[in-house]
Amino acid sequence: MDFGVVLQTTPPSSRVVELARVAETYGFSHVWTFDSHVLWQEPYVIHSAILQATRKVVVGPMVTNPATREWSVTASTYATLNEMFGPRTVCGIGRGDSAVRTLSGKPTTLATLRESVHVIRELANGRPVEHRGQTVQLPWATDHGPGRQTEVWVAAYGPKALQLTGEVADGFILQLADPDIAAWTIGTVREAAERAGRDPASVRFCVAAPAYVGDADAESMAHQREQCRWFGGMVGNHVADLVERYGTDSTIPQALTDYVKDRAGYDYNEHGRAGNSHAAFVPDGIVDRFCLLGPAQAHVERLTELADLGVDQFALYLQHDGKDQTLSAYGQVVLPAVQGAARRAIS
């Protein structure tokens, strides 16, 4: 299993870059950032600084969208970063949430998302593509060849979005760490890939969720839950859309849909913030299931379970007051334990 870190691009940007640099020293392979240009700083500017300050990590947004950024501009950004720092970018993309809703917009259709995945991937890797009724190519961009290309990973929850992911994406991003829901989504993506004539093993699987390493006593656990409850509110925005579209009696696991019944609204001015007052509807049980909390060994056990399901990468949201201690615990204890167990299992 690879490990990534997801950073929010809040000032000072130098702190974001430093956390990325430290993460690389601990063995993290990916650095992801939020992408919501009204709420936070412009991620691609900071990506350039992260790539400059590091040697190997792959950098990208978790996640961008096809609405607020013109696709050829997005692709040109990746191609430029690849020319400057080597092919070290990844495009995480979804239909859009905070970036569009803060401007009174709506998430894009799945058809738009599907088309954008193809256009961004081809252009970013120096290949011609049909876009807006004509053939477009970045004449200066380089195709680095198999294994060294900018991949496009799709974030999804619902059946149709998961089907799209299996059909066209290089990777799948699930933004929660519940093993039961992970098993359902991974199975759905794999089935879609196989039906589309793709090798299901060619699709990478990334689980992304807050992780907070702390003590196991009741007081500490209560604090960790409050620091990570915002995540259930963020996921709840997408789940509410699913419930509106599919209802509560569908193939979607009730473990994902039931908890939003008490959701009364959401203020995007508090989006992604610890202490978000609009996440009060999220029960402790959902925080425990969606996030990784407690001592390092508890994290190792959950991640081992996810790895057994086929998860290729765990990307930890580092958005709470325990950033340094959690990053250190992952580097010194969690990564070695999980990756060591995987090596022993292979041998």
CSV table of C-alpha atoms in Angstrom, one decimal:
chain,number,residue,atom,x,y,z
A,1,MET,CA,0.0,0.0,0.0
A,2,ASP,CA,1.2,3.5,-0.9
A,3,PHE,CA,0.5,6.4,1.4
A,4,GLY,CA,-0.6,10.0,0.5
A,5,VAL,CA,-1.3,13.1,2.5
A,6,VAL,CA,-4.1,15.5,1.7
A,7,LEU,CA,-3.4,19.1,2.7
A,8,GLN,CA,-5.7,22.1,2.8
A,9,THR,CA,-4.2,25.1,1.0
A,10,THR,CA,-4.7,27.6,3.9
A,11,PRO,CA,-2.2,30.3,4.6
A,12,PRO,CA,0.7,30.3,5.2
A,13,SER,CA,1.4,28.3,2.1
A,14,SER,CA,4.9,27.7,3.4
A,15,ARG,CA,3.4,25.5,6.0
A,16,VAL,CA,1.7,23.4,3.4
A,17,VAL,CA,4.9,23.0,1.5
A,18,GLU,CA,6.8,22.1,4.6
A,19,LEU,CA,4.3,19.4,5.6
A,20,ALA,CA,4.6,18.0,2.1
A,21,ARG,CA,8.4,17.9,2.4
A,22,VAL,CA,8.2,16.2,5.8
A,23,ALA,CA,5.7,13.7,4.4
A,24,GLU,CA,8.2,12.7,1.7
A,25,THR,CA,10.9,12.1,4.3
A,26,TYR,CA,8.5,9.7,6.1
A,27,GLY,CA,7.9,7.7,2.9
A,28,PHE,CA,4.7,9.1,1.6
A,29,SER,CA,4.4,8.7,-2.2
A,30,HIS,CA,1.7,11.2,-2.9
A,31,VAL,CA,0.8,14.8,-1.8
A,32,TRP,CA,-2.8,15.8,-2.6
A,33,THR,CA,-4.5,19.2,-1.9
A,34,PHE,CA,-8.0,20.6,-1.7
A,35,ASP,CA,-9.1,22.5,-4.8
A,36,SER,CA,-11.7,25.2,-4.1
A,37,HIS,CA,-10.3,28.5,-5.3
A,38,VAL,CA,-12.8,30.7,-3.4
A,39,LEU,CA,-12.3,29.0,0.0
A,40,TRP,CA,-8.6,28.4,-0.1
A,41,GLN,CA,-5.4,29.4,-1.9
A,42,GLU,CA,-4.8,28.4,-5.5
A,43,PRO,CA,-3.5,24.8,-5.4
A,44,TYR,CA,-1.5,24.6,-8.6
A,45,VAL,CA,0.7,27.5,-7.5
A,46,ILE,CA,1.5,25.6,-4.3
A,47,HIS,CA,1.9,22.3,-6.2
A,48,SER,CA,4.8,24.0,-8.1
A,49,ALA,CA,6.5,24.9,-4.8
A,50,ILE,CA,5.9,21.4,-3.4
A,51,LEU,CA,7.5,19.8,-6.4
A,52,GLN,CA,10.4,22.2,-6.1
A,53,ALA,CA,10.9,21.2,-2.4
A,54,THR,CA,10.7,17.5,-2.9
A,55,ARG,CA,12.3,14.8,-5.1
A,56,LYS,CA,9.8,12.0,-5.7
A,57,VAL,CA,6.3,12.6,-4.5
A,58,VAL,CA,3.5,12.7,-7.0
A,59,VAL,CA,1.3,15.8,-6.6
A,60,GLY,CA,-2.3,16.6,-7.5
A,61,PRO,CA,-5.7,17.9,-6.4
A,62,MET,CA,-8.3,15.9,-4.3
A,63,VAL,CA,-10.2,16.9,-6.2
A,64,THR,CA,-10.6,19.3,-9.1
A,65,ASN,CA,-13.7,19.5,-11.3
A,66,PRO,CA,-14.7,20.1,-15.0
A,67,ALA,CA,-16.8,23.2,-14.3
A,68,THR,CA,-14.6,25.9,-12.7
A,69,ARG,CA,-11.4,25.1,-14.8
A,70,GLU,CA,-11.4,24.8,-18.6
A,71,TRP,CA,-10.1,21.4,-19.4
A,72,SER,CA,-7.3,22.4,-21.7
A,73,VAL,CA,-6.0,24.9,-19.1
A,74,THR,CA,-6.0,22.1,-16.5
A,75,ALA,CA,-4.1,19.8,-18.9
A,76,SER,CA,-1.6,22.5,-19.7
A,77,THR,CA,-0.9,23.0,-16.0
A,78,TYR,CA,-0.1,19.4,-15.6
A,79,ALA,CA,2.1,19.3,-18.7
A,80,THR,CA,4.0,22.4,-17.5
A,81,LEU,CA,4.6,20.9,-14.1
A,82,ASN,CA,5.8,17.7,-15.7
A,83,GLU,CA,8.2,19.5,-17.9
A,84,MET,CA,9.6,21.5,-15.0
A,85,PHE,CA,9.8,18.7,-12.4
A,86,GLY,CA,9.5,15.4,-14.3
A,87,PRO,CA,6.2,13.4,-14.7
A,88,ARG,CA,5.1,13.7,-11.0
A,89,THR,CA,1.5,14.8,-11.3
A,90,VAL,CA,-1.9,13.1,-10.9
A,91,CYS,CA,-5.3,14.6,-11.6
A,92,GLY,CA,-8.0,13.8,-9.0
A,93,ILE,CA,-11.4,14.9,-10.4
A,94,GLY,CA,-15.1,14.7,-9.5
A,95,ARG,CA,-18.3,16.4,-10.6
A,96,GLY,CA,-17.6,19.4,-8.3
A,97,ASP,CA,-18.8,20.4,-4.8
A,98,SER,CA,-17.5,23.4,-2.8
A,99,ALA,CA,-15.7,25.0,-5.8
A,100,VAL,CA,-18.9,25.2,-7.8
A,101,ARG,CA,-21.4,25.6,-4.9
A,102,THR,CA,-19.6,28.6,-3.5
A,103,LEU,CA,-20.3,30.3,-6.8
A,104,SER,CA,-24.0,29.2,-6.8
A,105,GLY,CA,-23.2,26.5,-9.4
A,106,LYS,CA,-24.1,22.9,-9.6
A,107,PRO,CA,-22.0,19.7,-10.0
A,108,THR,CA,-21.5,18.8,-13.6
A,109,THR,CA,-23.2,15.9,-15.3
A,110,LEU,CA,-21.5,12.5,-15.5
A,111,ALA,CA,-21.3,12.9,-19.3
A,112,THR,CA,-19.3,16.0,-18.8
A,113,LEU,CA,-17.1,14.4,-16.3
A,114,ARG,CA,-16.5,11.4,-18.6
A,115,GLU,CA,-15.5,13.6,-21.5
A,116,SER,CA,-13.2,15.8,-19.3
A,117,VAL,CA,-11.3,12.7,-18.0
A,118,HIS,CA,-10.4,11.8,-21.6
A,119,VAL,CA,-9.5,15.3,-22.8
A,120,ILE,CA,-7.4,16.2,-19.7
A,121,ARG,CA,-5.5,12.9,-19.8
A,122,GLU,CA,-4.7,13.1,-23.5
A,123,LEU,CA,-3.6,16.7,-23.6
A,124,ALA,CA,-1.6,16.5,-20.4
A,125,ASN,CA,0.4,13.7,-21.9
A,126,GLY,CA,1.1,15.4,-25.2
A,127,ARG,CA,-1.4,13.6,-27.3
A,128,PRO,CA,-4.0,15.1,-29.7
A,129,VAL,CA,-7.7,14.9,-28.7
A,130,GLU,CA,-11.0,16.1,-30.0
A,131,HIS,CA,-12.1,19.1,-27.9
A,132,ARG,CA,-14.8,21.6,-28.7
A,133,GLY,CA,-15.3,20.4,-32.2
A,134,GLN,CA,-11.6,20.4,-33.3
A,135,THR,CA,-8.4,18.5,-32.8
A,136,VAL,CA,-6.3,20.1,-30.1
A,137,GLN,CA,-2.7,19.2,-29.0
A,138,LEU,CA,-0.2,21.0,-26.8
A,139,PRO,CA,2.7,20.9,-29.2
A,140,TRP,CA,5.3,21.4,-26.5
A,141,ALA,CA,4.0,18.8,-24.2
A,142,THR,CA,5.8,15.4,-23.9
A,143,ASP,CA,4.4,11.9,-23.8
A,144,HIS,CA,6.6,10.3,-21.2
A,145,GLY,CA,5.5,6.8,-22.1
A,146,PRO,CA,3.8,4.0,-20.1
A,147,GLY,CA,4.2,4.2,-16.3
A,148,ARG,CA,5.3,7.9,-16.4
A,149,GLN,CA,2.1,9.6,-17.4
A,150,THR,CA,-0.3,11.9,-15.6
A,151,GLU,CA,-3.2,9.7,-14.6
A,152,VAL,CA,-6.8,10.8,-14.0
A,153,TRP,CA,-8.4,9.4,-10.9
A,154,VAL,CA,-12.1,9.9,-10.3
A,155,ALA,CA,-13.8,10.5,-7.0
A,156,ALA,CA,-17.2,8.8,-6.8
A,157,TYR,CA,-19.9,7.4,-4.5
A,158,GLY,CA,-23.0,6.5,-6.5
A,159,PRO,CA,-23.6,3.6,-8.8
A,160,LYS,CA,-23.5,5.5,-12.1
A,161,ALA,CA,-20.4,7.4,-11.1
A,162,LEU,CA,-18.7,4.2,-10.0
A,163,GLN,CA,-19.6,2.6,-13.3
A,164,LEU,CA,-18.0,5.6,-15.1
A,165,THR,CA,-14.9,5.2,-13.0
A,166,GLY,CA,-14.5,1.6,-13.9
A,167,GLU,CA,-15.0,2.3,-17.6
A,168,VAL,CA,-12.6,5.3,-18.1
A,169,ALA,CA,-10.5,6.2,-15.0
A,170,ASP,CA,-6.9,5.3,-14.1
A,171,GLY,CA,-7.8,5.3,-10.4
A,172,PHE,CA,-10.8,5.5,-8.0
A,173,ILE,CA,-10.9,7.8,-5.0
A,174,LEU,CA,-13.2,6.9,-2.2
A,175,GLN,CA,-13.4,9.6,0.4
A,176,LEU,CA,-14.1,7.6,3.5
A,177,ALA,CA,-12.4,4.6,5.2
A,178,ASP,CA,-15.3,2.3,6.1
A,179,PRO,CA,-14.3,-1.2,5.0
A,180,ASP,CA,-17.8,-2.3,4.1
A,181,ILE,CA,-18.5,0.7,1.9
A,182,ALA,CA,-15.0,0.3,0.4
A,183,ALA,CA,-15.7,-3.3,-0.5
A,184,TRP,CA,-19.0,-2.4,-2.2
A,185,THR,CA,-17.5,0.5,-4.2
A,186,ILE,CA,-14.4,-1.4,-5.2
A,187,GLY,CA,-16.5,-4.3,-6.4
A,188,THR,CA,-18.7,-2.0,-8.4
A,189,VAL,CA,-15.8,-0.4,-10.1
A,190,ARG,CA,-14.1,-3.7,-10.9
A,191,GLU,CA,-17.3,-5.1,-12.4
A,192,ALA,CA,-17.7,-2.0,-14.5
A,193,ALA,CA,-14.1,-2.2,-15.7
A,194,GLU,CA,-14.6,-5.9,-16.7
A,195,ARG,CA,-17.8,-5.2,-18.6
A,196,ALA,CA,-16.0,-2.4,-20.5
A,197,GLY,CA,-13.3,-4.9,-21.6
A,198,ARG,CA,-10.7,-3.4,-19.2
A,199,ASP,CA,-8.5,-5.3,-16.8
A,200,PRO,CA,-10.0,-4.5,-13.4
A,201,ALA,CA,-6.5,-4.7,-11.9
A,202,SER,CA,-5.5,-1.8,-14.0
A,203,VAL,CA,-7.7,0.6,-12.0
A,204,ARG,CA,-5.9,1.9,-8.8
A,205,PHE,CA,-7.9,2.3,-5.6
A,206,CYS,CA,-7.3,5.1,-3.2
A,207,VAL,CA,-9.1,5.5,0.1
A,208,ALA,CA,-8.9,9.0,1.5
A,209,ALA,CA,-10.0,10.0,5.1
A,210,PRO,CA,-8.9,12.0,8.1
A,211,ALA,CA,-6.4,10.1,10.4
A,212,TYR,CA,-5.7,11.3,13.9
A,213,VAL,CA,-3.2,9.3,16.0
A,214,GLY,CA,-3.9,9.8,19.7
A,215,ASP,CA,-4.5,8.0,23.0
A,216,ALA,CA,-7.4,5.6,23.4
A,217,ASP,CA,-8.9,7.1,26.6
A,218,ALA,CA,-12.4,8.5,26.4
A,219,GLU,CA,-11.3,12.1,26.7
A,220,SER,CA,-8.8,11.9,23.9
A,221,MET,CA,-11.1,9.9,21.6
A,222,ALA,CA,-13.8,12.5,22.1
A,223,HIS,CA,-11.4,15.3,21.1
A,224,GLN,CA,-10.3,13.4,18.0
A,225,ARG,CA,-13.9,12.9,16.9
A,226,GLU,CA,-14.6,16.6,17.3
A,227,GLN,CA,-11.5,17.4,15.2
A,228,CYS,CA,-12.6,15.1,12.4
A,229,ARG,CA,-16.4,15.4,12.5
A,230,TRP,CA,-16.2,17.9,9.7
A,231,PHE,CA,-15.4,15.1,7.3
A,232,GLY,CA,-18.8,13.4,7.8
A,233,GLY,CA,-20.4,16.7,7.0
A,234,MET,CA,-18.3,17.0,3.8
A,235,VAL,CA,-19.2,13.5,2.7
A,236,GLY,CA,-22.8,14.2,3.6
A,237,ASN,CA,-23.1,16.8,0.8
A,238,HIS,CA,-22.5,14.0,-1.7
A,239,VAL,CA,-24.6,11.5,0.1
A,240,ALA,CA,-27.5,13.9,0.2
A,241,ASP,CA,-27.3,14.2,-3.6
A,242,LEU,CA,-27.3,10.4,-3.8
A,243,VAL,CA,-30.4,10.1,-1.6
A,244,GLU,CA,-32.2,12.7,-3.7
A,245,ARG,CA,-31.3,10.8,-6.9
A,246,TYR,CA,-31.7,7.2,-5.8
A,247,GLY,CA,-33.8,7.3,-2.7
A,248,THR,CA,-33.1,5.3,0.5
A,249,ASP,CA,-34.1,1.9,-1.0
A,250,SER,CA,-31.4,1.2,-3.6
A,251,THR,CA,-28.2,-0.8,-3.9
A,252,ILE,CA,-26.2,1.9,-2.1
A,253,PRO,CA,-25.3,0.6,1.4
A,254,GLN,CA,-27.5,2.1,4.1
A,255,ALA,CA,-24.3,2.5,6.1
A,256,LEU,CA,-23.6,5.4,3.7
A,257,THR,CA,-27.0,6.9,3.3
A,258,ASP,CA,-28.8,6.6,6.7
A,259,TYR,CA,-26.8,9.2,8.7
A,260,VAL,CA,-27.8,12.2,6.6
A,261,LYS,CA,-31.5,12.0,7.6
A,262,ASP,CA,-30.8,14.6,10.3
A,263,ARG,CA,-28.8,16.9,8.0
A,264,ALA,CA,-30.4,20.3,8.1
A,265,GLY,CA,-28.2,22.3,5.8
A,266,TYR,CA,-24.6,23.2,5.2
A,267,ASP,CA,-22.5,26.4,5.3
A,268,TYR,CA,-19.6,26.2,2.8
A,269,ASN,CA,-17.9,29.0,4.7
A,270,GLU,CA,-17.1,26.3,7.3
A,271,HIS,CA,-16.3,23.6,4.7
A,272,GLY,CA,-13.4,21.3,5.7
A,273,ARG,CA,-12.8,23.0,9.0
A,274,ALA,CA,-12.4,21.3,12.3
A,275,GLY,CA,-15.2,22.4,14.6
A,276,ASN,CA,-17.6,22.9,11.7
A,277,SER,CA,-20.9,23.7,13.3
A,278,HIS,CA,-22.9,22.3,10.4
A,279,ALA,CA,-21.5,18.8,11.0
A,280,ALA,CA,-23.3,18.4,14.3
A,281,PHE,CA,-25.7,15.9,12.7
A,282,VAL,CA,-22.8,13.4,12.1
A,283,PRO,CA,-22.9,10.8,14.9
A,284,ASP,CA,-19.8,9.4,16.7
A,285,GLY,CA,-20.3,6.1,15.0
A,286,ILE,CA,-19.9,7.6,11.5
A,287,VAL,CA,-16.8,9.5,12.6
A,288,ASP,CA,-15.3,6.3,13.8
A,289,ARG,CA,-16.2,4.4,10.6
A,290,PHE,CA,-15.3,7.0,8.1
A,291,CYS,CA,-12.0,8.2,9.8
A,292,LEU,CA,-9.0,6.5,11.5
A,293,LEU,CA,-8.7,7.5,15.1
A,294,GLY,CA,-6.9,6.3,18.2
A,295,PRO,CA,-3.5,4.7,18.8
A,296,ALA,CA,-1.2,3.8,15.9
A,297,GLN,CA,-2.0,0.1,16.1
A,298,ALA,CA,-5.7,0.8,15.5
A,299,HIS,CA,-4.7,2.6,12.3
A,300,VAL,CA,-2.5,-0.4,11.3
A,301,GLU,CA,-5.4,-2.8,11.8
A,302,ARG,CA,-7.9,-0.8,9.7
A,303,LEU,CA,-5.4,-0.2,6.9
A,304,THR,CA,-4.4,-3.8,6.8
A,305,GLU,CA,-8.1,-4.6,6.4
A,306,LEU,CA,-8.4,-2.1,3.5
A,307,ALA,CA,-5.3,-3.4,1.8
A,308,ASP,CA,-6.8,-6.9,1.9
A,309,LEU,CA,-9.8,-5.4,0.0
A,310,GLY,CA,-7.5,-4.2,-2.8
A,311,VAL,CA,-6.9,-0.6,-1.7
A,312,ASP,CA,-3.6,0.5,-3.3
A,313,GLN,CA,-3.2,3.8,-1.5
A,314,PHE,CA,-4.4,5.4,1.7
A,315,ALA,CA,-4.4,9.2,1.6
A,316,LEU,CA,-4.8,10.8,5.0
A,317,TYR,CA,-6.5,14.1,5.4
A,318,LEU,CA,-4.3,16.1,7.7
A,319,GLN,CA,-6.9,18.7,8.7
A,320,HIS,CA,-6.9,18.9,12.5
A,321,ASP,CA,-4.8,20.1,15.5
A,322,GLY,CA,-2.7,17.0,15.6
A,323,LYS,CA,-0.9,17.3,12.2
A,324,ASP,CA,2.7,16.9,13.4
A,325,GLN,CA,2.1,14.1,15.8
A,326,THR,CA,0.0,12.1,13.3
A,327,LEU,CA,2.4,12.6,10.5
A,328,SER,CA,5.3,11.5,12.7
A,329,ALA,CA,3.4,8.4,14.0
A,330,TYR,CA,2.5,7.4,10.4
A,331,GLY,CA,6.1,7.8,9.3
A,332,GLN,CA,7.7,6.0,12.2
A,333,VAL,CA,5.0,3.3,13.0
A,334,VAL,CA,2.1,3.0,10.7
A,335,LEU,CA,3.8,3.0,7.3
A,336,PRO,CA,6.6,0.5,8.3
A,337,ALA,CA,4.0,-1.8,9.9
A,338,VAL,CA,1.5,-1.9,7.0
A,339,GLN,CA,4.1,-2.1,4.3
A,340,GLY,CA,6.2,-4.6,6.2
A,341,ALA,CA,3.1,-6.9,6.7
A,342,ALA,CA,2.4,-6.6,2.9
A,343,ARG,CA,6.0,-7.7,2.1
A,344,ARG,CA,5.8,-10.6,4.5
A,345,ALA,CA,2.5,-11.7,2.9
A,346,ILE,CA,4.0,-11.7,-0.6
A,347,SER,CA,7.1,-13.6,0.5
